[in-house]
Coordinates of C-alpha atoms in Angstrom, one line a residue:
M3 CA 0.0 -0.1 0.1
G4 CA 2.8 2.4 0.9
L5 CA 4.5 1.8 -2.5
I6 CA 1.1 2.5 -4.2
L7 CA 0.7 5.7 -2.4
L8 CA 4.4 6.6 -3.3
I9 CA 3.7 6.2 -6.9
M10 CA 0.4 8.0 -7.0
G11 CA 2.0 10.9 -5.3
T12 CA 4.9 10.9 -7.9
L13 CA 2.4 10.9 -10.7
L14 CA 0.3 13.7 -9.2
L15 CA 3.5 15.9 -8.8
A16 CA 4.3 15.3 -12.4
A17 CA 1.0 16.1 -13.4
L18 CA 1.1 19.4 -11.5
A19 CA 4.5 20.5 -12.5
P20 CA 4.6 23.4 -15.0
I21 CA 4.7 22.2 -18.7
N22 CA 7.4 24.8 -19.5
A23 CA 9.8 23.8 -16.9
E24 CA 12.9 24.8 -19.1
W25 CA 14.0 28.3 -18.4
P26 CA 16.0 30.7 -20.9
P27 CA 19.5 31.2 -21.0
S28 CA 20.9 34.1 -18.9
P29 CA 20.8 37.5 -20.7
G30 CA 23.9 38.4 -18.8
Y31 CA 22.6 42.0 -18.0
W32 CA 19.5 42.9 -15.7
P33 CA 18.3 46.4 -16.6
S34 CA 15.7 46.3 -13.9
S35 CA 18.5 46.5 -11.5
R36 CA 19.7 49.7 -12.8
F37 CA 16.5 51.6 -12.1
R38 CA 14.8 52.8 -8.7
S39 CA 11.5 51.3 -7.8
M40 CA 8.8 53.6 -6.6
S41 CA 5.5 53.4 -4.8
F42 CA 2.3 53.8 -6.8
Y43 CA 1.5 57.2 -5.7
Q44 CA 5.0 58.5 -6.4
G45 CA 4.3 57.9 -10.1
F46 CA 0.7 57.2 -10.8
R47 CA -3.0 58.2 -10.1
N48 CA -6.2 56.2 -10.7
L49 CA -7.8 57.0 -13.9
W50 CA -11.0 55.2 -13.6
G51 CA -12.9 52.7 -11.5
P52 CA -11.6 53.9 -8.2
Q53 CA -13.8 51.7 -6.2
H54 CA -12.2 48.6 -7.8
M55 CA -8.5 49.7 -6.8
S56 CA -6.7 49.4 -3.4
V57 CA -2.9 50.2 -2.5
D58 CA -1.4 48.4 0.4
Q59 CA 2.4 48.8 1.3
N60 CA 3.4 50.0 -2.3
A61 CA 1.5 47.0 -3.9
L62 CA -1.6 47.7 -6.2
T63 CA -4.6 45.6 -6.6
I64 CA -7.0 46.3 -9.3
W65 CA -10.0 44.2 -10.0
L66 CA -12.9 43.7 -12.5
D67 CA -16.4 42.7 -11.7
R68 CA -19.8 42.9 -13.3
T69 CA -20.1 46.7 -12.5
S70 CA -16.6 47.8 -13.5
G71 CA -12.9 47.3 -13.9
S72 CA -10.2 49.9 -13.2
G73 CA -7.0 51.7 -14.6
F74 CA -4.3 53.9 -13.6
K75 CA -2.0 56.3 -15.4
S76 CA 1.4 58.1 -14.8
V77 CA 1.5 61.4 -13.6
K78 CA 3.9 62.6 -16.4
P79 CA 4.4 61.7 -19.9
F80 CA 7.7 60.6 -21.3
R81 CA 9.4 60.6 -24.6
S82 CA 11.7 57.6 -24.0
G83 CA 12.5 55.5 -21.1
Y84 CA 12.5 52.2 -19.1
F85 CA 8.9 51.3 -17.7
G86 CA 8.4 48.1 -15.6
A87 CA 6.3 46.4 -13.1
S88 CA 6.2 43.0 -11.3
V89 CA 2.7 41.6 -11.8
K90 CA 0.8 38.5 -10.5
L91 CA -2.3 37.3 -12.4
Q92 CA -5.3 35.4 -11.3
P93 CA -5.4 31.7 -11.8
G94 CA -8.6 29.8 -13.0
Y95 CA -11.0 31.0 -15.5
T96 CA -10.2 34.4 -16.8
A97 CA -11.3 34.4 -20.4
G98 CA -12.3 37.6 -21.8
V99 CA -10.4 39.6 -19.1
I100 CA -7.5 41.7 -20.2
T101 CA -4.7 42.7 -17.7
A102 CA -2.4 45.5 -19.1
F103 CA 0.6 47.6 -18.8
Y104 CA 1.3 50.0 -21.6
L105 CA 2.3 53.3 -23.1
S106 CA -0.2 55.6 -24.7
N107 CA -1.0 59.1 -25.9
S108 CA -4.7 58.4 -26.6
E109 CA -5.9 60.9 -24.5
A110 CA -3.7 63.8 -26.1
H111 CA -4.2 62.4 -29.5
P112 CA -7.8 60.8 -29.6
G113 CA -8.4 59.1 -33.0
Y114 CA -4.7 59.4 -34.0
H115 CA -2.6 57.9 -31.2
D116 CA 0.4 55.8 -30.4
E117 CA 0.7 52.9 -28.2
V118 CA 3.0 50.2 -27.0
D119 CA 1.3 47.3 -25.1
I120 CA 2.1 44.5 -22.8
E121 CA -1.4 42.7 -22.4
F122 CA -2.1 39.3 -20.7
L123 CA -4.9 37.7 -22.4
G124 CA -7.1 35.8 -20.0
T125 CA -7.8 32.0 -20.5
T126 CA -9.8 29.1 -19.6
F127 CA -9.2 26.2 -17.1
G128 CA -5.9 24.2 -18.1
K129 CA -4.5 26.6 -20.8
P130 CA -1.9 29.0 -20.3
Y131 CA -2.2 32.9 -20.4
T132 CA -1.1 34.5 -23.5
L133 CA 1.3 37.6 -23.3
Q134 CA 0.5 39.8 -26.2
T135 CA 3.1 42.7 -27.3
N136 CA 1.7 45.2 -29.6
V137 CA 2.7 48.5 -31.2
Y138 CA 0.3 51.1 -32.7
I139 CA 1.5 53.8 -34.7
R140 CA -0.5 57.3 -35.2
G141 CA -3.9 55.9 -35.2
S142 CA -3.3 52.5 -36.6
G143 CA -5.2 51.4 -33.3
D144 CA -8.1 53.9 -34.1
G145 CA -10.9 52.7 -36.2
R146 CA -8.7 50.9 -38.7
I147 CA -6.8 48.5 -36.8
I148 CA -3.2 48.0 -37.8
G149 CA -1.7 45.8 -34.9
R150 CA 2.0 44.6 -34.6
E151 CA 1.1 41.7 -32.4
M152 CA 3.6 39.1 -31.0
K153 CA 2.2 36.8 -28.8
F154 CA 4.0 34.4 -26.3
H155 CA 3.2 31.4 -23.8
L156 CA 5.5 32.2 -20.8
W157 CA 8.0 29.5 -19.5
F158 CA 6.4 29.9 -15.9
D159 CA 3.1 30.2 -14.6
P160 CA 2.3 34.0 -14.2
T161 CA -0.3 33.3 -11.6
Q162 CA 2.0 31.6 -9.0
N163 CA 4.3 34.5 -8.2
F164 CA 5.1 38.3 -9.3
H165 CA 7.4 38.5 -12.4
H166 CA 8.9 41.7 -13.8
Y167 CA 7.5 42.8 -17.4
A168 CA 9.2 46.0 -18.9
I169 CA 9.1 48.1 -21.9
F170 CA 12.3 49.8 -23.1
W171 CA 11.7 52.6 -25.5
S172 CA 14.4 54.7 -27.1
P173 CA 14.6 56.8 -30.1
K174 CA 16.0 53.7 -32.1
E175 CA 14.1 50.8 -30.8
I176 CA 11.4 49.2 -28.4
V177 CA 12.4 46.1 -26.4
F178 CA 10.1 44.2 -24.3
L179 CA 11.5 42.3 -21.5
V180 CA 10.2 39.5 -18.9
D181 CA 12.4 39.1 -15.8
D182 CA 15.1 40.9 -17.7
V183 CA 15.0 38.6 -20.7
P184 CA 14.4 40.4 -23.9
I185 CA 11.7 38.7 -25.7
R186 CA 11.0 41.0 -28.7
R187 CA 12.9 44.0 -30.3
Y188 CA 10.9 46.4 -32.3
P189 CA 13.6 48.6 -34.3
R190 CA 13.0 52.0 -35.8
K191 CA 13.3 51.2 -39.6
S192 CA 11.3 54.5 -40.5
D193 CA 9.7 57.4 -38.8
A194 CA 6.4 56.2 -40.2
T195 CA 6.5 52.8 -38.2
F196 CA 7.8 54.1 -34.8
P197 CA 6.1 56.0 -32.1
L198 CA 7.9 59.4 -31.6
R199 CA 5.5 61.4 -29.6
P200 CA 5.4 61.5 -25.9
M201 CA 3.4 58.9 -24.1
W202 CA 2.0 58.3 -20.5
L203 CA 2.3 54.8 -18.7
Y204 CA -0.9 53.0 -17.9
G205 CA -2.3 49.8 -16.5
S206 CA -5.7 48.4 -16.4
I207 CA -8.1 45.4 -16.0
W208 CA -11.1 45.3 -18.3
D209 CA -13.5 43.0 -20.0
A210 CA -12.4 42.5 -23.7
S211 CA -14.6 39.4 -24.4
S212 CA -15.1 40.4 -28.0
W213 CA -11.7 39.2 -28.9
A214 CA -9.3 38.6 -25.9
T215 CA -9.4 34.7 -25.6
E216 CA -9.2 32.6 -28.8
D217 CA -10.6 35.6 -30.9
G218 CA -13.7 36.0 -28.7
K219 CA -14.6 32.3 -28.5
Y220 CA -14.7 32.5 -24.8
K221 CA -16.3 35.3 -22.9
A222 CA -15.8 36.6 -19.3
D223 CA -17.9 34.6 -16.9
Y224 CA -18.7 36.8 -13.9
R225 CA -19.6 33.7 -11.8
Y226 CA -15.8 33.8 -11.3
Q227 CA -15.6 37.4 -10.4
P228 CA -13.9 39.4 -9.1
F229 CA -11.0 39.0 -11.6
V230 CA -7.9 40.5 -9.7
A231 CA -4.5 41.8 -10.9
R232 CA -1.6 42.8 -8.6
Y233 CA 1.2 45.2 -9.5
T234 CA 4.4 46.1 -7.5
N235 CA 7.9 47.2 -8.1
F236 CA 6.8 50.1 -10.3
K237 CA 9.8 51.6 -12.5
A238 CA 9.4 54.6 -14.9
S239 CA 12.6 56.1 -15.6
G240 CA 13.6 58.1 -18.8
C241 CA 13.4 61.5 -20.4
S242 CA 10.1 63.1 -19.6
A243 CA 8.3 65.2 -22.1
Y244 CA 9.4 68.2 -19.8
A245 CA 13.2 67.3 -19.8
P246 CA 15.4 69.6 -21.7
A247 CA 16.3 68.4 -25.6
W248 CA 19.9 67.1 -24.1
C249 CA 18.3 64.6 -21.9
R250 CA 20.1 61.3 -22.7
P251 CA 17.9 58.2 -23.3
V252 CA 18.4 55.4 -20.5
L253 CA 19.8 52.0 -21.6
A254 CA 18.4 48.5 -21.4
Y255 CA 22.0 47.1 -22.2
P256 CA 25.5 47.7 -20.7
F257 CA 27.3 49.8 -23.4
R258 CA 26.0 53.2 -24.6
S259 CA 27.7 52.7 -27.9
G260 CA 25.8 49.4 -28.7
G261 CA 22.5 47.8 -28.5
L262 CA 21.4 44.4 -27.1
T263 CA 24.6 42.2 -26.4
R264 CA 25.1 38.9 -28.1
Q265 CA 24.1 36.9 -24.8
Q266 CA 20.7 39.2 -24.7
Y267 CA 20.1 38.1 -28.4
R268 CA 20.8 34.6 -27.6
A269 CA 18.3 34.6 -24.7
M270 CA 15.6 36.3 -27.0
G271 CA 16.2 33.8 -29.7
W272 CA 15.5 31.1 -27.1
V273 CA 12.1 32.5 -26.1
Q274 CA 11.1 33.1 -29.8
S275 CA 12.1 29.7 -30.9
R276 CA 10.4 28.1 -27.9
H277 CA 7.4 30.3 -26.7
L278 CA 6.5 32.6 -29.6
V279 CA 2.8 31.5 -30.7
Y280 CA 2.1 34.3 -33.1
N281 CA 3.9 36.9 -35.2
Y282 CA 2.1 39.3 -37.3
C283 CA 5.0 39.6 -39.9
R284 CA 4.4 35.7 -40.5
D285 CA 0.6 35.9 -40.8
P286 CA -0.5 35.1 -44.4
K287 CA -3.9 36.7 -43.8
R288 CA -2.4 39.9 -43.0
D289 CA -1.9 42.8 -45.7
H290 CA 2.0 43.4 -45.3
S291 CA 1.8 46.4 -47.3
L292 CA 0.4 48.1 -44.2
T293 CA 3.4 47.0 -42.1
P294 CA 6.3 47.7 -44.1
E295 CA 8.6 47.1 -41.3
C296 CA 8.2 43.3 -41.8
W297 CA 10.1 43.5 -45.2
L298 CA 12.2 46.6 -44.9

């Protein structure tokens, strides 16, 4: 009997172990350690849904229920910088729910805005979250959607612990990072395909049932409310829109003269070869004349 119980316990542990137990190679450089963390109220204010937000010991909790979600916004705009937060997501059924951390100037330029997104697309029981990165340029997200989505399944369970997600935006490139591992680089190949106007930093949780989970197949189910997201370890460092013209952009790599190191590229290649699940540049249904950066 003891042997049977031991075998059953081993099988149960194997079933519960993360599918993606393998971790990426070290990037060799950890940009998050270069920037000071700040409390929520040092850099942000509630934007909407104040009754669905709480702050405790510098950690922010926002939630969505049948009545509302919630969102927040940085107190100042930036024209470049490093923007990060440690986030923990809700387990279980979260289909239709978006948890987001992103740059945008939609309020300053309604109908003609820029945006750089990290979005966690909710899921159904037994399926992983999808991390979606996206870039909109001067209105390409307003009415006529021209997204530049790359989607990933993470190599860990984002509901178990806090993990650090960041956007590095400089005049020459955008880099998306997870726990300091670069997962995507979006270079400035032309002014027409790159966001150049100042943007604010936002976060939110909201109902996007029409598209979030398997193109809208699964909707938010409020029997599982509230849907909760937790943020901490906020970082927003760089040249604000009010800084003098000589303000030097911060770096996400060790040497000012170069870009990502060979070791950072190696880590990014590992992620993209194993965990990338969608790349807009490789989608045959897309009109790539609208996304010339795919072939420039």
